[in-house]
């Protein structure tokens, strides 16, 4: 039997928990975390369902490395290229941060497609998860927009001319096309204005939207639950086969009572 | 299926999860953590492979490409427009539509339709069945989408680029295409030739300079001339560009501002070449009439 706590111990515990309780009473943050962490998921959830959180991890890598890059990068046509050279070759671990940001983008996009493929194969977009599919598709679009705007920032020849053609592609859209192209360019030619715009979109607007939508996406997943693999024998929500009670005659011999594996061992 | 059946299904799902499910923490979190660490390791691995196999010089590529190309220069049009690999499928889609009027299908039409279809997937497929083998339409659609994305990405990645050795082919172009004779005809019949300061007597130099420019200004990074060059972004073949007899004035104007002369054009402006060089290029193009 556990010893009863001394008065002093109880006092200390209350003191330590007081700030947490204060916070929870006013925000519900502890309740919310419990709701998120200790919710039940179907027992057959396994590796295939880790693609979503893997995608989130890739996004967090992009956020962290992006913040570090922003400390050294200069969004000005006269200085951008030199700052990229400095980040890659001179600054301590700069190559790693830029390399992780550059390749993390590819990994992020690949994982988005894999995650979407998994959801499609599992039919997990069906009732009541349709809204989350829509949110996911918009996240994919914003991720591609991040790829497009980020590609210009190193300000080298590939970046520049790929963006020229990319903006021209936008301009072919009916009605809105020329306006979008003019907005992206910010002038007659692709130059300083364009770079500043792409930098702002890439750093503020699109990531802000992504963070908001990913939060919504995760809220909906938590609220609606993760779907079991459709072929699983123990899938949550499966239909139970009614037990046969009718006696069978000679024409339809009764199945021999099989010994289940569990009983054998 | 009816809304009631759907709701019953979901109620049963929630009941099963509550009864038989496992807590998200630590069970699912364990899988997620292992996977996330693997993802971070892959990203670091790619970054290291990219950095340590490439050199400090611009364009010095390693296994995963160069660290950077030379600095952006709006005046140096010697370039190969190439997006990041995950846009290759869109990029290659453009090559399928060769006529200027149909380019919009590749740039906006098909991507928009694909996006709308992707968005409405849950509203088209409202059946309860989730097993892929019992969803033949979904199965065929997913195989087709994966195959076409794969093929388009592969074709975009391996697409022939640039115009290596084009320079050596110039004398052959001039002889095979009768370019000097064509240029003499163009310069003596084109109403704007005199105003542009071009004389039929200069035909030979104008053609030779124009051919040099076609190679050096990067035209062949997108266009094809007599089977040399790349077909980036569905740019038209220039071998018979002159047969349409649009005139020198049109050619120069088009080089300066392509979309204004050819609707939906993706071609960038070549105004930075200057009027003198644009005239040479225009004479060359206007004299190119196939065989």
XYZ file of C-alpha atoms in Angstrom:
556
model
C 0.000 0.000 0.000
C 1.276 3.400 -0.930
C 2.218 5.659 1.866
C -0.035 8.654 2.198
C 1.659 11.850 1.109
C 2.916 14.197 3.714
C 1.329 17.614 3.926
C 4.531 19.152 2.608
C 4.541 16.883 -0.457
C 0.951 17.742 -1.252
C 1.690 21.414 -0.921
C 4.644 21.137 -3.342
C 2.625 19.221 -5.902
C -0.154 21.786 -5.842
C 2.377 24.526 -6.273
C 3.970 22.824 -9.282
C 0.646 22.142 -10.983
C -0.845 25.557 -10.259
C 0.408 27.245 -13.469
C -0.805 24.332 -15.616
C -4.212 24.451 -14.006
C -4.323 28.214 -14.335
C -3.622 27.858 -18.051
C -6.078 25.034 -18.592
C -8.876 26.816 -16.776
C -8.486 29.795 -19.082
C -7.664 28.091 -22.406
C -8.517 24.401 -22.221
C -5.062 23.629 -23.575
C -4.510 20.580 -21.370
C -7.927 19.186 -22.200
C -7.249 19.854 -25.881
C -3.884 18.093 -25.811
C -5.437 15.110 -24.074
C -8.180 15.078 -26.713
C -5.526 15.047 -29.444
C -2.984 12.662 -27.903
C -5.086 10.112 -26.050
C -7.886 9.698 -28.588
C -8.364 6.182 -29.860
C -7.410 5.193 -33.395
C -8.475 1.949 -35.110
C -6.263 -0.939 -34.022
C -5.243 -1.756 -37.615
C -3.715 1.686 -38.245
C -0.107 1.143 -39.290
C 2.813 2.356 -41.432
C 0.774 3.418 -44.462
C -0.988 6.005 -42.290
C 2.292 7.650 -41.287
C 2.557 9.415 -44.658
C 0.490 12.339 -43.415
C 2.686 13.032 -40.407
C 5.774 12.445 -42.592
C 4.505 15.206 -44.895
C 4.015 17.441 -41.855
C 7.604 16.723 -40.801
C 8.886 17.730 -44.236
C 6.859 20.948 -43.959
C 8.339 21.708 -40.525
C 11.830 21.163 -41.978
C 10.920 23.752 -44.639
C 9.709 26.222 -41.995
C 12.805 25.917 -39.807
C 15.370 26.008 -42.628
C 13.373 28.793 -44.319
C 13.571 30.989 -41.215
C 17.359 30.486 -41.069
C 17.764 31.218 -44.791
C 15.735 34.417 -44.409
C 18.338 35.693 -41.938
C 21.034 35.626 -44.624
C 19.169 35.983 -47.921
C 18.779 39.431 -49.529
C 15.758 39.826 -51.833
C 17.372 42.406 -54.108
C 18.560 41.678 -57.666
C 21.909 43.313 -56.919
C 22.577 41.198 -53.831
C 20.430 38.053 -54.068
C 22.870 35.931 -56.051
C 25.825 36.895 -53.874
C 23.896 36.092 -50.723
C 23.113 32.639 -52.163
C 26.818 32.135 -52.890
C 27.674 33.184 -49.324
C 25.037 30.909 -47.772
C 26.185 27.941 -49.839
C 29.950 28.354 -49.600
C 30.927 30.618 -46.683
C 28.435 30.550 -43.822
C 28.922 27.726 -41.302
C 26.449 24.917 -42.048
C 24.888 27.240 -44.639
C 25.180 24.538 -47.317
C 23.232 22.149 -45.084
C 20.428 24.616 -44.412
C 20.079 25.578 -48.074
C 20.480 21.961 -49.207
C 17.808 20.788 -46.786
C 15.458 23.563 -47.910
C 16.074 22.811 -51.592
C 15.684 19.035 -51.305
C 13.123 19.207 -48.507
C 10.842 20.918 -51.039
C 11.050 17.898 -53.352
C 10.515 15.485 -50.465
C 7.510 17.540 -49.303
C 5.904 17.381 -52.756
C 6.602 13.650 -53.178
C 5.129 12.895 -49.754
C 2.049 15.001 -50.532
C 1.437 12.872 -53.619
C 2.081 9.602 -51.720
C -0.240 10.698 -48.912
C -2.931 11.630 -51.419
C -2.461 8.293 -53.200
C -2.826 6.429 -49.902
C -6.046 8.284 -49.083
C -7.373 7.523 -52.562
C -6.514 3.808 -52.434
C -8.079 3.453 -48.965
C -11.179 5.334 -50.128
C -10.637 7.481 -47.045
C -12.090 10.569 -48.740
C -15.620 9.157 -48.473
C -18.319 10.260 -46.024
C -17.777 12.054 -43.674
C -14.222 13.014 -44.760
C -14.995 14.812 -48.057
C -14.177 18.259 -46.667
C -10.741 17.116 -45.573
C -10.010 15.901 -49.108
C -10.851 19.394 -50.418
C -8.586 21.016 -47.821
C -5.831 18.569 -48.797
C -6.075 19.405 -52.503
C -5.766 23.128 -51.682
C -2.708 22.345 -49.526
C -1.194 20.559 -52.554
C -1.870 23.605 -54.747
C -0.292 25.982 -52.229
C 2.721 23.666 -51.943
C 3.181 23.834 -55.724
C 2.866 27.642 -55.511
C 5.635 27.607 -52.883
C 7.759 25.606 -55.325
C 7.126 28.104 -58.126
C 7.807 31.246 -56.074
C 10.831 29.751 -54.299
C 12.460 28.727 -57.564
C 13.136 32.358 -58.556
C 14.861 33.362 -55.314
C 18.413 32.029 -56.028
C 18.373 34.528 -58.922
C 20.473 32.453 -61.293
C 19.862 31.911 -65.008
C 17.681 28.803 -64.604
C 15.625 30.510 -61.924
C 15.154 33.648 -63.995
C 14.203 32.105 -67.318
C 12.033 29.351 -65.857
C 10.090 32.118 -64.109
C 9.823 34.137 -67.344
C 8.159 31.168 -69.012
C 6.126 30.360 -65.888
C 4.683 33.876 -65.802
C 3.994 33.733 -69.548
C 2.067 30.502 -68.933
C -0.050 32.323 -66.330
C -0.677 35.070 -68.857
C -2.362 32.687 -71.322
C -5.310 32.132 -68.970
C -8.519 33.724 -70.232
C -9.618 37.031 -68.630
C -7.653 36.823 -65.363
C -4.410 35.634 -66.981
C -2.871 38.973 -67.988
C -3.755 40.506 -64.609
C -2.135 37.648 -62.700
C 0.959 37.937 -64.880
C 1.168 41.707 -64.341
C 0.665 41.279 -60.607
C 3.434 38.670 -60.399
C 5.846 40.716 -62.508
C 5.179 44.032 -60.789
C 6.450 45.877 -63.870
C 7.151 45.531 -67.555
C 10.164 43.288 -67.009
C 10.994 40.613 -64.481
C 13.349 42.351 -62.063
C 13.598 43.740 -58.559
C 9.849 44.200 -58.163
C 9.215 40.611 -59.195
C 11.834 39.277 -56.801
C 10.371 41.261 -53.880
C 6.881 39.991 -54.685
C 7.946 36.381 -54.990
C 9.902 36.697 -51.730
C 6.904 38.092 -49.877
C 4.516 35.475 -51.309
C 6.992 32.679 -50.638
C 7.749 33.793 -47.075
C 4.519 35.261 -45.754
C 1.302 34.737 -47.650
C 1.588 31.156 -48.902
C 3.234 29.672 -45.763
C 0.640 31.466 -43.627
C -2.120 29.883 -45.679
C -0.406 26.504 -45.490
C -0.075 26.648 -41.702
C -3.756 27.578 -41.339
C -4.937 24.846 -43.729
C -2.671 22.167 -42.238
C -4.038 23.015 -38.784
C -7.595 22.703 -40.110
C -6.646 19.453 -41.862
C -5.305 17.972 -38.607
C -8.302 19.185 -36.614
C -10.613 17.404 -39.048
C -8.525 14.218 -38.914
C -8.704 14.248 -35.121
C -12.397 14.992 -35.094
C -13.408 12.405 -37.710
C -10.824 9.744 -36.943
C -8.483 7.788 -39.190
C -10.104 5.267 -41.537
C -9.142 1.611 -41.173
C -7.583 -0.144 -44.159
C -10.623 -1.241 -46.185
C -9.520 -4.874 -46.511
C -8.754 -5.268 -42.820
C -10.547 -8.115 -41.015
C -10.772 -6.015 -37.875
C -11.606 -2.699 -39.553
C -13.444 -0.250 -37.350
C -17.024 0.140 -38.579
C -17.084 -3.177 -40.487
C -20.365 -4.957 -40.884
C -20.734 -7.990 -38.610
C -21.925 -11.168 -40.243
C -25.016 -12.487 -38.486
C -24.384 -15.858 -36.806
C -26.193 -18.715 -38.573
C -28.724 -20.260 -36.209
C -30.863 -22.339 -38.603
C -30.171 -26.041 -38.366
C -28.868 -27.594 -41.535
C -30.039 -30.912 -42.845
C -28.322 -33.754 -44.684
C -28.303 -32.034 -48.077
C -26.342 -29.181 -46.620
C -23.935 -30.802 -44.200
C -22.932 -28.854 -41.173
C -19.419 -27.572 -41.292
C -17.093 -29.473 -39.014
C -16.288 -27.518 -35.938
C -12.838 -26.195 -36.549
C -10.367 -25.599 -33.787
C -9.258 -22.038 -33.822
C -5.583 -21.290 -33.700
C -5.953 -19.568 -30.380
C -7.228 -22.761 -28.714
C -4.401 -24.892 -30.102
C -1.653 -23.030 -28.431
C -26.597 5.251 -50.576
C -28.788 7.115 -48.189
C -27.601 9.622 -45.664
C -29.008 7.492 -42.877
C -26.949 4.449 -43.870
C -23.850 6.642 -44.081
C -24.502 7.992 -40.618
C -25.085 4.509 -39.233
C -21.789 3.371 -40.743
C -19.957 6.220 -39.105
C -21.656 5.660 -35.749
C -20.540 2.031 -35.922
C -17.008 3.193 -36.809
C -16.901 5.473 -33.768
C -18.246 2.744 -31.509
C -15.655 0.223 -32.771
C -12.805 2.654 -32.348
C -13.904 3.413 -28.808
C -14.215 -0.281 -27.936
C -11.339 -1.884 -29.820
C -9.075 1.003 -30.807
C -5.632 1.795 -29.459
C -4.626 5.189 -28.048
C -2.965 7.504 -30.575
C -0.200 8.103 -28.033
C 2.048 6.134 -27.794
C 1.095 3.542 -30.445
C 0.507 5.588 -33.587
C 2.959 8.239 -32.396
C 5.689 5.596 -32.362
C 5.179 4.773 -36.044
C 4.930 8.466 -36.887
C 8.160 9.288 -35.051
C 10.159 6.548 -36.760
C 8.825 7.647 -40.166
C 9.531 11.330 -39.443
C 13.119 10.613 -38.395
C 13.540 8.655 -41.630
C 12.199 11.615 -43.648
C 14.601 14.058 -41.963
C 17.496 11.645 -42.539
C 16.601 11.389 -46.246
C 16.488 15.195 -46.571
C 19.889 15.574 -44.875
C 21.256 12.787 -47.059
C 20.036 14.487 -50.247
C 21.490 17.835 -49.123
C 24.887 16.248 -48.415
C 24.923 14.284 -51.671
C 24.009 17.442 -53.591
C 26.634 19.604 -51.893
C 29.616 17.267 -51.702
C 29.424 16.009 -55.280
C 29.102 19.502 -56.805
C 31.686 22.251 -57.114
C 31.859 25.899 -56.150
C 31.810 27.044 -59.800
C 28.426 28.023 -61.278
C 26.969 25.096 -63.201
C 29.451 22.575 -61.762
C 26.965 19.739 -61.369
C 27.277 16.736 -59.091
C 24.952 13.744 -58.851
C 22.004 15.992 -57.961
C 22.796 18.945 -60.186
C 24.759 22.153 -59.641
C 24.593 24.395 -56.555
C 23.585 27.293 -58.789
C 23.907 28.514 -62.356
C 25.514 31.818 -63.279
C 23.764 34.968 -62.074
C 20.453 35.918 -63.677
C 20.979 38.266 -66.609
C 17.917 39.556 -68.468
C 20.148 40.536 -71.409
C 21.801 37.138 -71.853
C 19.100 35.144 -73.530
C 21.326 32.081 -73.898
C 19.244 29.987 -71.560
C 17.309 26.799 -71.178
C 14.021 27.439 -69.380
C 13.629 24.502 -67.054
C 11.376 24.296 -64.003
C 11.937 22.156 -60.913
C 11.331 18.457 -61.570
C 7.842 18.336 -60.071
C 6.629 20.714 -62.766
C 8.073 18.557 -65.578
C 4.686 16.974 -66.259
C 3.123 20.396 -66.883
C 6.177 21.451 -68.848
C 6.036 18.415 -71.109
C 2.279 18.725 -71.530
C 2.984 21.975 -73.412
C 4.972 20.177 -76.073
C 2.010 18.061 -77.014
C 0.158 21.130 -78.288
C 2.130 22.398 -81.231
C -0.282 24.855 -82.839
C -0.307 28.324 -81.294
C -4.107 28.287 -80.983
C -4.028 25.109 -78.911
C -1.232 26.096 -76.498
C -3.876 27.298 -74.045
C -5.110 23.701 -73.732
C -1.733 22.694 -72.350
C -1.181 25.769 -70.189
C -4.622 26.252 -68.679
C -7.218 23.874 -70.160
C -6.020 20.421 -69.135
C -4.497 21.450 -65.771
C -7.735 23.229 -64.791
C -9.905 20.258 -65.765
C -7.575 17.900 -63.869
C -7.715 20.134 -60.794
C -11.512 20.335 -60.827
C -11.778 16.560 -61.206
C -9.378 16.105 -58.282
C -11.414 18.454 -56.104
C -14.738 16.741 -56.793
C -13.520 13.146 -56.354
C -15.468 12.653 -53.093
C -18.627 14.075 -54.648
C -18.501 11.878 -57.753
C -17.608 8.707 -55.891
C -20.296 8.557 -53.200
C -20.502 4.775 -52.928
C -19.747 3.176 -49.619
C -17.306 0.589 -51.022
C -13.710 1.327 -50.062
C -11.858 -1.758 -51.345
C -9.923 -0.762 -54.455
C -10.544 -4.060 -56.245
C -14.268 -3.407 -56.053
C -13.957 0.157 -57.353
C -13.076 -0.529 -61.016
C -13.530 3.064 -62.188
C -11.370 4.445 -59.374
C -8.765 1.765 -60.056
C -8.556 2.458 -63.783
C -8.518 6.217 -63.160
C -5.702 5.992 -60.620
C -3.603 3.727 -62.874
C -4.108 6.127 -65.795
C -3.236 9.190 -63.701
C -0.116 7.610 -62.214
C 1.002 6.341 -65.639
C 0.492 9.667 -67.389
C 2.153 11.674 -64.604
C 5.061 9.219 -64.659
C 5.466 9.293 -68.432
C 5.150 13.088 -68.683
C 7.670 13.591 -65.851
C 10.092 11.124 -67.442
C 9.755 12.699 -70.887
C 10.218 16.168 -69.373
C 13.331 15.013 -67.518
C 14.961 13.407 -70.537
C 13.826 15.972 -73.126
C 16.556 16.948 -75.562
C 17.870 20.374 -74.746
C 20.015 22.998 -76.299
C 21.619 22.957 -79.689
C 25.041 21.398 -79.397
C 26.928 21.521 -82.688
C 24.356 23.798 -84.330
C 27.091 26.195 -85.310
C 28.716 23.637 -87.597
C 25.456 23.121 -89.448
C 25.125 26.766 -90.535
C 26.856 26.464 -93.980
C 24.651 23.470 -94.739
C 21.494 25.424 -93.809
C 22.478 28.248 -96.126
C 23.091 25.948 -99.093
C 20.173 23.553 -98.543
C 17.668 26.284 -97.876
C 18.780 28.589 -100.714
C 18.837 31.218 -98.003
C 20.937 33.848 -99.804
C 18.754 33.750 -102.947
C 15.605 33.841 -100.810
C 16.987 36.803 -98.876
C 17.663 38.725 -102.090
C 14.036 38.211 -103.116
C 12.765 39.165 -99.664
C 14.892 42.304 -99.483
C 13.883 43.523 -102.922
C 10.154 42.810 -102.499
C 9.499 43.581 -98.826
C 7.939 47.074 -98.608
C 9.725 47.864 -95.337
C 13.188 46.653 -96.348
C 14.481 50.042 -97.454
C 13.098 51.850 -94.414
C 14.815 49.290 -92.171
C 18.110 50.013 -93.904
C 18.494 46.614 -95.560
C 19.869 46.355 -99.068
C 19.587 43.245 -101.334
C 23.355 43.472 -101.844
C 23.911 42.674 -98.141
C 21.893 39.444 -98.368
C 24.846 37.139 -97.744
C 26.158 38.909 -94.619
C 22.667 39.368 -93.207
C 21.916 35.651 -93.591
C 25.237 34.552 -92.081
C 24.851 36.904 -89.107
C 21.200 35.913 -88.695
C 22.128 32.220 -88.555
C 24.821 32.930 -85.942
C 22.269 34.851 -83.895
C 19.706 32.051 -84.114
C 22.253 29.773 -82.464
C 23.755 32.255 -79.994
C 20.616 33.999 -78.780
C 19.236 30.685 -77.537
C 16.397 30.308 -80.068
C 17.247 26.618 -80.452
C 16.727 26.006 -76.745
C 13.042 26.029 -77.573
C 12.722 25.890 -81.370
C 13.950 23.432 -83.987
C 15.675 24.485 -87.195
C 16.342 21.785 -89.756
C 16.202 19.052 -87.107
C 18.606 20.862 -84.779
C 17.484 22.143 -81.401
C 15.021 21.286 -78.673
C 11.265 21.407 -78.615
C 10.822 23.032 -75.245
C 7.329 24.211 -74.398
C 5.901 23.280 -77.776
C 7.705 26.050 -79.642
C 7.097 25.810 -83.417
C 9.637 24.514 -85.949
C 11.333 27.484 -87.656
C 12.536 25.665 -90.780
C 9.728 27.102 -92.911
C 9.018 30.224 -90.854
C 9.292 32.473 -93.947
C 6.720 30.611 -96.027
C 3.920 32.500 -94.356
C 5.362 35.762 -95.768
C 4.532 37.829 -92.731
C 7.152 40.405 -93.670
C 10.245 41.823 -91.922
C 8.275 44.370 -89.922
C 6.133 41.607 -88.404
C 9.175 39.446 -87.627
C 10.964 42.276 -85.794
C 7.842 43.298 -83.902
C 7.218 39.699 -82.915
C 10.762 39.239 -81.613
C 10.312 42.337 -79.472
C 6.922 41.436 -78.042
C 5.792 37.904 -78.971
C 2.364 37.793 -77.249
C 1.281 40.995 -79.001
C 1.752 39.373 -82.419
C 0.946 35.760 -81.650
C -1.759 35.312 -79.040
C -0.974 32.942 -76.194
C 2.735 32.856 -77.007
C 5.044 31.846 -74.160
C 8.141 33.246 -75.868
C 10.069 35.908 -73.935
C 10.936 39.263 -75.521
C 14.214 39.480 -77.448
C 14.167 43.305 -77.621
C 17.506 43.435 -75.765
C 19.277 42.223 -78.930
C 18.850 45.687 -80.437
C 17.343 46.773 -83.778
C 20.407 45.991 -85.868
C 20.643 42.375 -84.734
C 16.873 41.916 -84.793
C 16.901 42.911 -88.485
C 19.469 40.199 -89.242
C 17.456 37.604 -87.395
C 14.266 38.752 -89.162
C 15.872 38.494 -92.613
C 17.123 35.006 -91.778
C 13.705 33.871 -90.555
C 11.796 35.472 -93.435
C 14.152 33.758 -95.926
C 13.720 30.321 -94.320
C 11.251 28.540 -96.571
C 12.140 24.898 -96.176
C 13.641 23.218 -99.208
